[in-house]
CSV table of C-alpha atoms in Angstrom, one decimal:
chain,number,residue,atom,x,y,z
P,1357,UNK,CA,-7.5,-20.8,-4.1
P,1358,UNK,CA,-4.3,-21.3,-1.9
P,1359,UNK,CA,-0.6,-20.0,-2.9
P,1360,UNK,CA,1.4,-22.5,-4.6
P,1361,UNK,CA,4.9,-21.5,-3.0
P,1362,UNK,CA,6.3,-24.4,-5.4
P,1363,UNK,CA,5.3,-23.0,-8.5
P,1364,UNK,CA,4.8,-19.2,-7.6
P,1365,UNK,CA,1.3,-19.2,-8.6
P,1366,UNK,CA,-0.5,-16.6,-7.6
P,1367,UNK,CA,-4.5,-16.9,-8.3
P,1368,UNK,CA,-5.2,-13.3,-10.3
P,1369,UNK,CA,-9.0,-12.1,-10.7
P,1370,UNK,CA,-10.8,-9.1,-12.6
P,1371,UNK,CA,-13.9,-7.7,-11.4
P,1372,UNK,CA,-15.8,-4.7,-12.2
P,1373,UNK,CA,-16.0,-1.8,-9.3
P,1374,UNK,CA,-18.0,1.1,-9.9
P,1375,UNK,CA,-17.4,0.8,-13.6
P,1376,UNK,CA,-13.6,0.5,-13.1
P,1377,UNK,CA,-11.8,-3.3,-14.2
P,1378,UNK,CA,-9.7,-3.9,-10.6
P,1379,UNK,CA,-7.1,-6.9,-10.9
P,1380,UNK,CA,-6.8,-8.5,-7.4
P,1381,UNK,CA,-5.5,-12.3,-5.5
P,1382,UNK,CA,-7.4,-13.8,-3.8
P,1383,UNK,CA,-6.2,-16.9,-0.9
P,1384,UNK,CA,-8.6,-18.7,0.2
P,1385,UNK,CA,-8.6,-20.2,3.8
P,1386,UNK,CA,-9.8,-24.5,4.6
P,1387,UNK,CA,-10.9,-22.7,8.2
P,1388,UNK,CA,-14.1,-20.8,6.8
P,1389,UNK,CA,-13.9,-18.4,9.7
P,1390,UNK,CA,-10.5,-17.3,9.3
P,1391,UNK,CA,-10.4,-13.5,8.8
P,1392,UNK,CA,-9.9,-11.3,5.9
P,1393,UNK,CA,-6.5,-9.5,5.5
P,1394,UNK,CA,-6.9,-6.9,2.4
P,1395,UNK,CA,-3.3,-5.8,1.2
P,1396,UNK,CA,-3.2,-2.3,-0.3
P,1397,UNK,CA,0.4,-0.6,-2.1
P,1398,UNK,CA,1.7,2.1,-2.5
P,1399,UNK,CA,2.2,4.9,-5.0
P,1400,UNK,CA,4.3,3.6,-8.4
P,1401,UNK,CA,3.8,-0.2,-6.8
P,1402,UNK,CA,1.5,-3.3,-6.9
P,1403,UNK,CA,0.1,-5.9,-5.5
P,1404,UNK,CA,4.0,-7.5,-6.2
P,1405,UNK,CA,5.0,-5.3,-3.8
P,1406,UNK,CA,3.5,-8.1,-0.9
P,1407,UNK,CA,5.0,-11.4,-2.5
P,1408,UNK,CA,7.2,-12.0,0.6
P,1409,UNK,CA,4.2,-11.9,2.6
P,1410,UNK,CA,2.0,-13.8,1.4
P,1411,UNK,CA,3.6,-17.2,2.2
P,1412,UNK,CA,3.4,-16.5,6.0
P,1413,UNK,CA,-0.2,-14.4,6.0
P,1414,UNK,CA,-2.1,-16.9,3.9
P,1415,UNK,CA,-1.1,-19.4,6.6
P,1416,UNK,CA,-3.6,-18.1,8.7
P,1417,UNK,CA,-6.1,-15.6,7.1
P,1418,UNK,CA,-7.9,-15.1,3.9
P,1419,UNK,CA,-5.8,-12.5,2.0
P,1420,UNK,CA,-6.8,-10.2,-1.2
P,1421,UNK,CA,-3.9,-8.1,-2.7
P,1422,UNK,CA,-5.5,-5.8,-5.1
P,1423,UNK,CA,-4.6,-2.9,-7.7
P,1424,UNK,CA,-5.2,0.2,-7.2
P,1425,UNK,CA,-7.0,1.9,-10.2
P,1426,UNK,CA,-4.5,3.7,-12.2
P,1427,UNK,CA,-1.8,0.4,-11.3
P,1428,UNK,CA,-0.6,-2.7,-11.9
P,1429,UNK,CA,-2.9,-4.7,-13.8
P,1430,UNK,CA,-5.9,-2.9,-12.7
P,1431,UNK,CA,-7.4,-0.2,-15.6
P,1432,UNK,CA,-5.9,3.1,-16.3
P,1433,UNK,CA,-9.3,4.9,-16.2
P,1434,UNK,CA,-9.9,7.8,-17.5
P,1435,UNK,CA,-13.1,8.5,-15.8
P,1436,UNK,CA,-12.4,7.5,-12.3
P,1437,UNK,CA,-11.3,10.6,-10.0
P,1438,UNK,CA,-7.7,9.5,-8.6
P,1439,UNK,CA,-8.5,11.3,-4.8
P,1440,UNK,CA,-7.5,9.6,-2.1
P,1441,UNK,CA,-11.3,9.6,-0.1
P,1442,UNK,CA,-12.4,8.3,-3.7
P,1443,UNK,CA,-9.8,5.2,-3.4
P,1444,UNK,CA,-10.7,4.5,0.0
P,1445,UNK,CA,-14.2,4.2,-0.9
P,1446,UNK,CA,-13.4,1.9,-3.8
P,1447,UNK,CA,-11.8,-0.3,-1.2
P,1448,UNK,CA,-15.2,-0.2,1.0
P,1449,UNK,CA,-17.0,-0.9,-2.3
P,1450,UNK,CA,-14.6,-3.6,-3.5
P,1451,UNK,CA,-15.6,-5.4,-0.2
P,1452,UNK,CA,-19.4,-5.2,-0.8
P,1453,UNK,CA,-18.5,-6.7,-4.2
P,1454,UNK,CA,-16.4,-10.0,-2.8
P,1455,UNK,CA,-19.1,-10.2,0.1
P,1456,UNK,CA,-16.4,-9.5,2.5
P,1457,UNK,CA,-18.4,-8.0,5.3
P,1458,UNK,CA,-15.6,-7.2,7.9
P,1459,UNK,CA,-11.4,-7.3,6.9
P,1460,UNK,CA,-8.0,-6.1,8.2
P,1461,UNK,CA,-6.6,-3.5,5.9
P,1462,UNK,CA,-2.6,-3.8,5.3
P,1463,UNK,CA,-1.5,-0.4,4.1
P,1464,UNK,CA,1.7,0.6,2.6
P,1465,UNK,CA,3.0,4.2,1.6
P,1466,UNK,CA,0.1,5.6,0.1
P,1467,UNK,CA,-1.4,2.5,0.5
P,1468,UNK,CA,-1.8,3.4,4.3
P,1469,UNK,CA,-3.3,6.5,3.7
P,1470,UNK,CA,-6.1,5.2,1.6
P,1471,UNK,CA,-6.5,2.3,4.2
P,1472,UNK,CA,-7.4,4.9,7.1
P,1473,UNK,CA,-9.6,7.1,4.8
P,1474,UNK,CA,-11.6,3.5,4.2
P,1475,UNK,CA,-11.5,2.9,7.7
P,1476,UNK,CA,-12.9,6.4,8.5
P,1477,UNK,CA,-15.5,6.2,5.7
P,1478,UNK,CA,-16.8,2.8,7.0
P,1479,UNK,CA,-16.0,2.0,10.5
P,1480,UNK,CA,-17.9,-1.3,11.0
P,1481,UNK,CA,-16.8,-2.9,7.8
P,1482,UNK,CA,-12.6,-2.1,8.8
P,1483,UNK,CA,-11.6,-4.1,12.2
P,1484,UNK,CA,-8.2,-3.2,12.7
P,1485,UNK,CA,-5.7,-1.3,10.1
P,1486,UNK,CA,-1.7,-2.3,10.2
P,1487,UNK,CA,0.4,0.6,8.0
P,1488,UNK,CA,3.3,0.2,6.5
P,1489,UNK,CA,5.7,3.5,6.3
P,1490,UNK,CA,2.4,5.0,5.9
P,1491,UNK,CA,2.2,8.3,3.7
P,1492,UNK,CA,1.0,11.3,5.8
P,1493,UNK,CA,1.1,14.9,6.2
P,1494,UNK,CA,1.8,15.0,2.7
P,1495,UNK,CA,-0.2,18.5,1.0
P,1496,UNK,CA,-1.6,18.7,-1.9
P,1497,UNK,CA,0.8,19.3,-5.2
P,1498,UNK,CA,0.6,23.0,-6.0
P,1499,UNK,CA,-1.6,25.3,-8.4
P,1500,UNK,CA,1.5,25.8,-10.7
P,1501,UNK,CA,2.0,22.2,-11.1
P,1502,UNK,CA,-1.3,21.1,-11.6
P,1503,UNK,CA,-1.3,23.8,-14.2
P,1504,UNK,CA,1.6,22.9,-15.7
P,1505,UNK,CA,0.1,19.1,-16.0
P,1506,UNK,CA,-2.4,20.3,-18.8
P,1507,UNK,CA,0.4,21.6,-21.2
P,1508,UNK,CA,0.9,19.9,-24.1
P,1509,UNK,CA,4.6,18.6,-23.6
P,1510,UNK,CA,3.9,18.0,-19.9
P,1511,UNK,CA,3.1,14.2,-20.7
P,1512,UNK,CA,6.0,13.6,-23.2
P,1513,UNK,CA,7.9,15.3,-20.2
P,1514,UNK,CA,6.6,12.6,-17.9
P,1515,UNK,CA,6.8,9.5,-20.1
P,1516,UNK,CA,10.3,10.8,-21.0
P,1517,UNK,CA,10.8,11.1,-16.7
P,1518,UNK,CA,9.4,7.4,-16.3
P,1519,UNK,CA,11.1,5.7,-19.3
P,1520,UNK,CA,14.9,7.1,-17.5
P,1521,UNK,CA,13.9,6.3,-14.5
P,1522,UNK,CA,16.3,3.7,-13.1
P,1523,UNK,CA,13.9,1.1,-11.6
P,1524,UNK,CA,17.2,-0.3,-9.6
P,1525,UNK,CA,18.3,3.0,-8.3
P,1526,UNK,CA,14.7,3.8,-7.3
P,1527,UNK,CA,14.6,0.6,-5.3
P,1528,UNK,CA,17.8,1.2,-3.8
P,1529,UNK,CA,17.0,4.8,-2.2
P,1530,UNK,CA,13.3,3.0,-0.5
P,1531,UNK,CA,16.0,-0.3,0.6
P,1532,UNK,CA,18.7,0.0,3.7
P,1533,UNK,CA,20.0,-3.5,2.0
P,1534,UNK,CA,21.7,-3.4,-1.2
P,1535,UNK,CA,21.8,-6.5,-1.7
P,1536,UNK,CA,18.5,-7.2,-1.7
P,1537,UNK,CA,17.9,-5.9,-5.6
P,1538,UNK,CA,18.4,-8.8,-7.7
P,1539,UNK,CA,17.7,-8.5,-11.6
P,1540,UNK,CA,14.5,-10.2,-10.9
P,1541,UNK,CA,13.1,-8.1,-8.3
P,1542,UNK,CA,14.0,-5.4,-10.6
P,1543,UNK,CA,12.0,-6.4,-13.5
P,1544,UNK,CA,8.8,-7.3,-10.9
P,1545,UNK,CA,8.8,-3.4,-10.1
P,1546,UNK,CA,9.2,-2.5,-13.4
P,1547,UNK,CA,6.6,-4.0,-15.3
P,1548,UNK,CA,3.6,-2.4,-14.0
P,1549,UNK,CA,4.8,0.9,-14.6
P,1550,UNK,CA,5.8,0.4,-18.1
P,1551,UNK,CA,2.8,0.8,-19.8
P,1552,UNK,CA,1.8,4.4,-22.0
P,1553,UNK,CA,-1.5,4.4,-20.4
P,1554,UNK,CA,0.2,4.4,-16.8
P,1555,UNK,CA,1.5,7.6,-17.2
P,1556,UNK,CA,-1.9,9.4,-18.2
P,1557,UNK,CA,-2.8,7.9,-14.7
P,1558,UNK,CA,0.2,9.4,-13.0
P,1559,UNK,CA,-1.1,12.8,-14.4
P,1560,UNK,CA,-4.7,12.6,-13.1
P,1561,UNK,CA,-3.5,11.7,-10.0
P,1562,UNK,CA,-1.5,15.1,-9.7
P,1563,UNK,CA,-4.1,16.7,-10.3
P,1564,UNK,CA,-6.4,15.3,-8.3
P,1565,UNK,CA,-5.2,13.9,-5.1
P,1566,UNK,CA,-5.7,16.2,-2.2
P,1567,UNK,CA,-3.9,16.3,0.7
P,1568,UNK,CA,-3.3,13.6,3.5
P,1569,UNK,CA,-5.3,13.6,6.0
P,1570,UNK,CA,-5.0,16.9,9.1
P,1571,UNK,CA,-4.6,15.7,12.6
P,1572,UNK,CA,-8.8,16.4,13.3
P,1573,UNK,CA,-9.5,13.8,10.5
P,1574,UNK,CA,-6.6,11.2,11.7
P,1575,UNK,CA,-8.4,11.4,15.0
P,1576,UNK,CA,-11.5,10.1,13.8
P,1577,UNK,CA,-9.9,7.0,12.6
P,1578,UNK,CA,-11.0,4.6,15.9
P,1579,UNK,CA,-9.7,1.3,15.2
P,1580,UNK,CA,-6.8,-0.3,16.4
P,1581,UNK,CA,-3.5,0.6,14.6
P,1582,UNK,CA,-0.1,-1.0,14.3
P,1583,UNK,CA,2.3,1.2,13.0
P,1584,UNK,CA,5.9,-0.5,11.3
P,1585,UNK,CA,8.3,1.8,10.3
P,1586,UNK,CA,11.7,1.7,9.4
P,1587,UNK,CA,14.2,3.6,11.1
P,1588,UNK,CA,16.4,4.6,8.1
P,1589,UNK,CA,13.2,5.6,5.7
P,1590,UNK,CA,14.3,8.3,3.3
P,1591,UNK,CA,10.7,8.4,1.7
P,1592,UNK,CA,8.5,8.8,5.2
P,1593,UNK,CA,11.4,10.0,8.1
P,1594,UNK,CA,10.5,7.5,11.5
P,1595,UNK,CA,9.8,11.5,12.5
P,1596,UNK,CA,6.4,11.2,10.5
P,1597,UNK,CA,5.0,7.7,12.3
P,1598,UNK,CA,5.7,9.5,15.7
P,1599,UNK,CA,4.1,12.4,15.0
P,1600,UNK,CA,1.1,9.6,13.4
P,1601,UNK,CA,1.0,7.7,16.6
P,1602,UNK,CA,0.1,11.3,18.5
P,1603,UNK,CA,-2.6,12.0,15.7
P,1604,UNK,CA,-4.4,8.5,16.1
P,1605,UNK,CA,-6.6,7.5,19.4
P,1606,UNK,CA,-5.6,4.2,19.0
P,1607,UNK,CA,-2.1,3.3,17.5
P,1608,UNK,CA,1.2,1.2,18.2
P,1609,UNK,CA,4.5,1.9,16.8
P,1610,UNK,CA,7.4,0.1,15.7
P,1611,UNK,CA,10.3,1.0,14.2
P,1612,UNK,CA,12.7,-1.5,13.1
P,1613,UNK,CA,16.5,-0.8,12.7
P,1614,UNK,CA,18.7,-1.4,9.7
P,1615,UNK,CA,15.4,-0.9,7.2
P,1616,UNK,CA,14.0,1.5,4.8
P,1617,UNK,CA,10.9,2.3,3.5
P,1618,UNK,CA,10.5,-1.1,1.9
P,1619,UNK,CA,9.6,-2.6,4.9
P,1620,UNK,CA,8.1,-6.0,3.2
P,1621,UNK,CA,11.1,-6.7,1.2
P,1622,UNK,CA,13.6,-5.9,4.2
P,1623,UNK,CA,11.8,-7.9,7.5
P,1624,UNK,CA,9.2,-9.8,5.9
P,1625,UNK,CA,9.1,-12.4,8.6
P,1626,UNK,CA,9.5,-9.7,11.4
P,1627,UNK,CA,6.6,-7.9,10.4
P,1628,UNK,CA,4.3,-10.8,9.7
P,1629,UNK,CA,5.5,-11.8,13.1
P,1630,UNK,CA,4.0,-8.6,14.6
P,1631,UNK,CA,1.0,-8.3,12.2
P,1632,UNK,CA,0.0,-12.2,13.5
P,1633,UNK,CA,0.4,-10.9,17.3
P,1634,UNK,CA,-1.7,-7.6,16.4
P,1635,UNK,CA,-4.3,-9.1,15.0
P,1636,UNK,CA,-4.8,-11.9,17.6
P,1637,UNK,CA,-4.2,-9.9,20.4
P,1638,UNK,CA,-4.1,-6.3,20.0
P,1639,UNK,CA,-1.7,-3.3,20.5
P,1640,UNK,CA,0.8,-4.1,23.5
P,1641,UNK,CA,1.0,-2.1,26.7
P,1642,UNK,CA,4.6,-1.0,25.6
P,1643,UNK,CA,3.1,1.2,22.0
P,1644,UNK,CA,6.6,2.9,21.1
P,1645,UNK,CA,9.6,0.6,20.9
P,1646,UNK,CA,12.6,-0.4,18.4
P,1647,UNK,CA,13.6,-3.7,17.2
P,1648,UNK,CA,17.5,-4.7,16.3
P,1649,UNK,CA,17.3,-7.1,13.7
P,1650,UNK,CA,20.3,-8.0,11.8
């Protein structure tokens, strides 16, 4: 099914992966060859998190935006193990159960980090992998904390954290534009993390996430990588994608000026612009360069 732009309509699905319910979109393509973007989000996020990109992607590719377990619409298991190797296979999975033999992975934030796991897991299934202010070098959380997690007021202490959270202030700090938060983008972010059984989900994965991937696993990762960062990202420093582009055999970066961490709310055009480009023609002779955009 196409986006309806008009109307907003955006064609949700459930399907069953490996005994977990997945909410995903799916944008179907008149050109039966076109390829397969997969967008992936990142941590506290959903698949709302690409609405300004799917008007200009869907123009040319297939596109599936899907839920990560533990978010947005997807299920809050309690039995799947919230690693980051295990949600990268889930995306190679996932694939196998849409009959999507090869695809394009879009990562953001964490989203970016389960993208290359899924890439390095199944290297003839992902063609080329485009991160977004990708999450990396981060270690796992420590033994006190994970210990702390099974206390008995450690998850009134977390729903109490979520419920003062300040879903506008949040978006603010990952934004370089201010005016960009409007009352309904605020309530888009804010849904999907309202719910009780989100925040049992936020617990498992503290506790079970390891630690991003080392520079010996990142150099296993051999596809083709487009790297967009923004240059005032307070979340993942424009330090982290350089140090990134040394760690990966085959990488391009660019950073963009006047933008935060938000990339696909900030230069949505920009980087579908680039993201087009990549995946028509590959990374550029120039890999490290910085765009003015007003």
């Amino acid at each position: 099914m196409a986006l309806n732009e008009k109307h907003n309509y955006y064609p949700g699905y459930r399907i069953n992966v490996n005994n977990v319910q997945i909410y995903y979109e799916y944008f179907d393509h008149e050109d039966p060859n076109a390829k397969v973007v997969v967008l992936v989000h990142g941590f506290l996020s959903s698949t709302v998190s690409f609405r300004k990109l799917l008007p200009q992607l869907t123009k040319s590719y297939k596109v599936v935006s899907i839920d990560l377990p533990g978010f947005g619409q997807s299920e809050k298991s309690t039995k799947f193990i919230y690693k980051l190797s295990n949600y990268g296979q889930l995306i190679i999975d996932f694939l196998d159960a849409l009959n999507i033999r090869n695809a394009i992975l879009i990562g953001h934030s964490m989203g970016g980090q389960i993208s290359m796991h899924a890439a390095k897991l199944s290297p003839d299934r992902i063609e080329k992998l485009i991160l977004l202010g990708c999450c990396s070098y981060v270690k796992r959380a420590s033994r006190s904390l994970i210990a702390c997690s099974y206390l008995p007021l450690f998850t009134w202490g977390m729903r109490n954290w979520i419920k003062r959270k300040d879903v506008k202030e949040n978006l603010l700090s990952v934004l370089h534009d201010s005016k960009l938060v409007t009352e309904e983008m605020i309530e888009s972010y804010k849904k999907p993390i309202s719910e009780v059984a989100f925040i049992h989900s936020l617990i498992r994965l503290l506790r079970q996430r390891e630690g991003d991937m080392c520079s010996q696993d990142l150099n296993q990762v051999q596809q083709p990588v487009l790297m967009l960062w923004g240059k005032e990202d307070k979340v993942m420093p424009v330090k982290t994608g350089f140090r990134l582009k040394r760690d990966l055999p085959s990488a391009e970066l660019i950073v963009y000026e006047k933008c935060g961490h938000l990339l696909m709310e900030e230069k949505p055009q920009e980087i579908c612009s680039e993201i087009t480009r990549f995946i028509e023609q590959g990374i550029t002779q120039s890999t490290e360069f910085q765009k003015e955009t007003s």
